[in-house]
CSV table of C-alpha atoms in Angstrom, one decimal:
chain,number,residue,atom,x,y,z
P,1,LEU,CA,-3.2,-7.1,-16.4
P,2,ARG,CA,-3.3,-11.3,-16.6
P,3,ASN,CA,0.0,-12.5,-17.4
P,4,LEU,CA,1.8,-10.5,-17.0
P,5,ILE,CA,3.8,-11.3,-13.6
P,6,CYS,CA,6.4,-13.6,-13.5
P,7,LEU,CA,8.8,-15.5,-11.7
P,8,GLY,CA,11.3,-14.0,-11.4
P,9,GLY,CA,10.1,-9.9,-12.7
P,10,VAL,CA,7.3,-9.1,-15.7
P,11,ARG,CA,7.2,-10.5,-18.8
P,12,ARG,CA,7.0,-7.4,-20.7
P,13,LEU,CA,7.5,-3.5,-19.9
P,14,PRO,CA,5.5,-0.4,-21.2
P,15,ASP,CA,6.2,1.0,-24.2
P,16,PRO,CA,6.5,5.4,-24.2
P,17,ALA,CA,3.2,5.8,-25.8
P,18,GLN,CA,1.5,3.4,-22.7
P,19,ARG,CA,3.8,5.5,-20.2
P,20,ALA,CA,3.2,8.7,-21.3
P,21,ALA,CA,-1.1,8.2,-21.3
P,22,ALA,CA,-0.4,6.5,-18.1
P,23,LEU,CA,1.3,10.2,-17.1
P,24,SER,CA,-1.1,11.8,-18.4
P,25,VAL,CA,-4.1,10.0,-16.9
P,26,LEU,CA,-2.2,9.7,-12.8
P,27,THR,CA,-1.8,13.8,-13.3
P,28,ALA,CA,-5.5,14.8,-13.8
P,29,GLN,CA,-6.5,12.7,-11.8
P,30,ALA,CA,-4.2,14.6,-9.2
P,31,ALA,CA,-5.9,16.9,-10.2
P,32,ALA,CA,-8.7,16.1,-9.3
P,33,LEU,CA,-7.7,15.0,-5.9
P,34,GLU,CA,-6.3,17.3,-4.7
P,35,ARG,CA,-10.3,19.3,-5.3
P,36,VAL,CA,-11.7,17.4,-3.2
P,37,ALA,CA,-10.1,17.5,-0.2
P,38,GLU,CA,-9.7,21.1,-0.7
P,39,LYS,CA,-13.3,20.2,0.5
P,40,LEU,CA,-13.4,17.0,2.7
P,41,PHE,CA,-10.5,18.6,5.1
P,42,GLY,CA,-11.9,22.5,4.4
P,43,THR,CA,-16.0,21.9,5.8
P,44,ALA,CA,-16.9,22.4,9.5
P,45,SER,CA,-19.4,19.1,9.1
P,46,ASN,CA,-16.9,17.0,7.7
P,47,LEU,CA,-14.0,17.5,9.9
P,48,GLU,CA,-16.2,17.1,12.7
P,49,ARG,CA,-17.6,13.6,11.9
P,50,LEU,CA,-13.7,12.8,11.6
P,51,THR,CA,-11.7,14.4,14.2
P,52,GLY,CA,-11.3,12.6,16.9
P,53,THR,CA,-13.5,9.7,15.8
P,54,GLY,CA,-12.2,6.6,15.8
P,55,ILE,CA,-8.4,6.4,17.8
P,56,LEU,CA,-6.2,3.9,17.1
P,57,SER,CA,-3.1,4.2,20.2
P,58,ALA,CA,0.0,4.6,18.9
P,59,GLU,CA,0.1,1.8,21.3
P,60,HIS,CA,-2.1,-0.5,20.0
P,61,ALA,CA,-1.1,-0.6,15.7
P,62,ARG,CA,2.4,-1.0,16.9
P,63,ASN,CA,1.6,-3.8,19.2
P,64,LEU,CA,-0.6,-5.7,16.8
P,65,ALA,CA,1.6,-5.3,13.8
P,66,THR,CA,-0.1,-3.0,12.1
P,67,VAL,CA,0.2,-2.5,8.2
P,68,GLY,CA,0.6,0.0,6.0
P,69,VAL,CA,-1.6,3.9,6.0
P,70,VAL,CA,-3.6,2.3,9.6
P,71,ALA,CA,0.0,2.1,10.7
P,72,ARG,CA,0.8,5.2,9.4
P,73,GLY,CA,-2.3,7.1,10.0
P,74,SER,CA,-1.4,6.8,13.9
P,75,GLY,CA,2.0,7.8,13.6
P,76,LEU,CA,4.4,4.4,13.0
P,77,GLY,CA,6.1,5.4,10.1
P,78,LEU,CA,6.2,1.8,8.4
P,79,ASP,CA,6.5,1.2,4.6
P,80,SER,CA,8.4,-1.8,3.5
P,81,ARG,CA,9.8,0.3,0.2
P,82,ALA,CA,11.6,2.0,3.0
P,83,ASP,CA,12.6,-0.4,5.2
P,84,LEU,CA,13.9,-3.5,3.0
P,85,ASP,CA,15.9,-4.1,1.0
P,86,PHE,CA,15.5,-3.8,-3.1
P,87,ALA,CA,16.4,-6.5,-5.4
P,88,SER,CA,17.9,-4.5,-7.6
P,89,PRO,CA,19.4,-1.0,-7.6
P,90,ALA,CA,17.2,0.2,-9.8
P,91,ASP,CA,15.5,-1.1,-7.5
P,92,ALA,CA,16.4,1.1,-5.2
P,93,GLU,CA,16.7,3.9,-7.2
P,94,ALA,CA,13.6,4.4,-8.3
P,95,TYR,CA,13.1,4.8,-4.3
P,96,ARG,CA,15.6,6.9,-3.2
P,97,ASP,CA,13.7,9.7,-2.2
P,98,LEU,CA,10.8,8.4,-0.9
P,99,VAL,CA,8.6,10.2,1.7
P,100,VAL,CA,6.4,8.3,3.9
P,101,VAL,CA,3.7,10.5,5.0
P,102,THR,CA,2.2,10.0,8.7
P,103,ASP,CA,-0.4,11.7,11.1
P,104,SER,CA,0.3,11.0,14.6
P,105,ALA,CA,-3.7,11.3,15.3
P,106,GLY,CA,-4.6,8.3,14.8
P,107,ASP,CA,-8.5,9.0,13.8
P,108,VAL,CA,-10.7,8.8,10.4
P,109,ALA,CA,-9.3,12.2,9.8
P,110,ALA,CA,-5.8,11.0,10.0
P,111,ARG,CA,-5.6,8.0,7.7
P,112,ALA,CA,-7.7,10.2,5.0
P,113,ARG,CA,-4.9,12.9,5.0
P,114,VAL,CA,-2.1,9.3,5.1
P,115,ARG,CA,-4.0,8.9,1.8
P,116,VAL,CA,-4.1,12.2,0.3
P,117,GLY,CA,-0.7,12.4,1.0
P,118,GLU,CA,0.4,9.2,-0.2
P,119,ALA,CA,-1.9,10.1,-3.8
P,120,ARG,CA,0.5,13.7,-4.3
P,121,GLU,CA,3.8,11.0,-3.1
P,122,SER,CA,2.5,8.2,-5.5
P,123,LEU,CA,2.0,10.5,-8.4
P,124,ARG,CA,5.8,11.5,-8.0
P,125,LEU,CA,7.1,8.1,-7.7
P,126,CYS,CA,5.6,7.6,-10.9
P,127,GLN,CA,6.9,10.2,-12.6
P,128,ARG,CA,10.6,9.5,-11.8
P,129,ILE,CA,10.3,5.6,-12.4
P,130,GLU,CA,9.2,6.4,-16.1
P,131,GLN,CA,12.5,9.3,-16.0
P,132,LEU,CA,13.9,5.5,-15.4
P,133,LEU,CA,12.5,3.6,-17.3
P,134,ALA,CA,12.6,6.2,-20.5
P,135,ALA,CA,16.7,5.2,-19.3
P,136,ALA,CA,16.6,1.7,-18.5
P,137,ALA,CA,16.6,-0.8,-21.7
P,138,PRO,CA,14.1,-3.9,-21.3
P,139,ALA,CA,15.9,-7.1,-19.2
P,140,ALA,CA,14.2,-10.6,-19.5
P,141,PRO,CA,12.8,-11.7,-16.0
P,142,GLY,CA,15.4,-14.3,-14.9
P,143,THR,CA,14.0,-17.9,-15.0
P,144,PRO,CA,14.6,-20.0,-12.1
P,145,THR,CA,18.5,-22.0,-12.6
P,146,ARG,CA,17.4,-25.0,-9.5
P,147,ASP,CA,14.8,-28.1,-9.7
P,148,GLY,CA,13.2,-26.9,-6.5
P,149,GLY,CA,13.4,-24.3,-3.2
P,150,GLU,CA,11.5,-21.1,-1.9
P,151,GLY,CA,11.7,-17.5,-1.8
P,152,LEU,CA,9.6,-14.8,0.5
P,153,GLY,CA,9.0,-11.3,-1.5
P,154,TRP,CA,7.8,-8.2,-0.1
P,155,SER,CA,6.1,-5.2,-1.2
P,156,GLU,CA,4.2,-2.4,-0.5
P,157,GLY,CA,0.6,-2.1,-1.7
P,158,ALA,CA,-1.8,0.2,-1.1
P,159,ARG,CA,-3.8,-1.5,2.0
P,160,GLY,CA,0.2,-2.1,3.4
P,161,GLU,CA,2.5,-4.6,3.2
P,162,LEU,CA,2.8,-7.4,1.2
P,163,VAL,CA,4.4,-10.7,2.2
P,164,THR,CA,4.2,-13.9,-0.3
P,165,TRP,CA,6.3,-16.9,-0.1
P,166,VAL,CA,6.6,-19.3,-3.2
P,167,ARG,CA,8.5,-23.0,-3.5
P,168,LEU,CA,9.4,-24.2,-6.6
P,169,GLU,CA,8.9,-28.1,-7.4
P,170,ALA,CA,11.5,-29.9,-10.9
P,171,GLY,CA,11.0,-25.7,-11.6
P,172,ARG,CA,7.4,-26.0,-11.5
P,173,LEU,CA,5.4,-23.6,-8.6
P,174,SER,CA,4.5,-25.8,-6.3
P,175,GLY,CA,3.5,-23.6,-3.2
P,176,LEU,CA,2.6,-20.1,-2.9
P,177,ARG,CA,1.0,-18.2,0.7
P,178,VAL,CA,0.3,-14.6,0.2
P,179,ARG,CA,0.0,-12.7,3.8
P,180,SER,CA,-1.7,-9.4,2.8
P,181,PRO,CA,-2.5,-6.2,5.4
P,182,SER,CA,-5.8,-6.9,5.8
P,183,ARG,CA,-4.4,-9.9,7.9
P,184,MET,CA,-2.6,-7.9,9.8
P,185,ASN,CA,-4.7,-4.9,10.3
P,186,TRP,CA,-7.9,-7.0,11.2
P,187,PRO,CA,-7.6,-6.9,14.9
P,188,ALA,CA,-5.9,-3.4,15.1
P,189,ILE,CA,-10.3,-2.1,14.3
P,190,GLU,CA,-11.8,-3.2,17.4
P,191,HIS,CA,-9.5,-0.8,19.9
P,192,ALA,CA,-10.4,1.9,17.3
P,193,MET,CA,-14.1,1.4,18.6
P,194,PRO,CA,-14.9,2.1,22.6
P,195,GLY,CA,-16.2,5.4,22.8
P,196,ASN,CA,-17.3,5.9,19.8
P,197,ILE,CA,-21.3,6.1,18.7
P,198,VAL,CA,-22.7,2.7,17.0
P,199,PRO,CA,-23.6,5.2,12.9
P,200,ASP,CA,-19.6,5.6,13.4
P,201,PHE,CA,-19.1,2.2,13.1
P,202,PRO,CA,-18.9,2.1,9.0
P,203,LEU,CA,-16.6,5.6,9.2
P,204,ILE,CA,-14.4,4.0,11.3
P,205,ASN,CA,-14.1,0.8,9.4
P,206,LYS,CA,-14.1,2.0,6.3
P,207,SER,CA,-10.8,4.3,7.0
P,208,PHE,CA,-9.2,0.9,7.8
P,209,ASN,CA,-10.6,-0.3,4.1
P,210,LEU,CA,-10.2,-3.5,4.7
P,211,SER,CA,-10.7,-6.5,2.6
P,212,TYR,CA,-12.2,-10.4,3.9
P,213,ALA,CA,-10.7,-12.0,0.7
P,214,GLY,CA,-7.7,-11.1,1.2
P,215,CYS,CA,-8.1,-13.1,4.7
P,216,ASP,CA,-8.1,-15.8,2.9
P,217,LEU,CA,-5.9,-16.2,0.6
């Protein structure tokens, strides 16, 4: 993936054979995920550990401006692909029928259910995007037309909304700042801890899927 993303887009598109191979792998992995999900949610001992553990209320999730699975696992239907504008009509078309997966329970089990639901939705989106790419002509990314300036962009990553700020001076990159979803979600984890036993901490922590390095960007 090095040197693929550039200012204004990407340097190249995958060819049809690469796209077909990727979809084949994704389809196989989706089937494997379904088998894991069936065992996870079909086993009483697993559900006993996950249900009611690490509850983050919708109020705390909203007041702390959480994003991604953490927000959606507490019932907040937040997703930058559904809530914010797109750079082009083609991008908007790719996500036109996006399903924002939510669960109002707010516990570890809810966040697990959201992740499984989002994996299913991601496969459907990949299949749709493949169809759109098959009918699209590759276009060169835009180039900066001014000597200087700055801009703000966003995307929905696996952990939630990523916001990126870029500054150009004399046509060259001079400033970059990334706000990771973990930066937004770290303050919320302490509100999911009260009332749980010490061995629950790793379970709750991993259900938030937080990145330490993400806060240093």
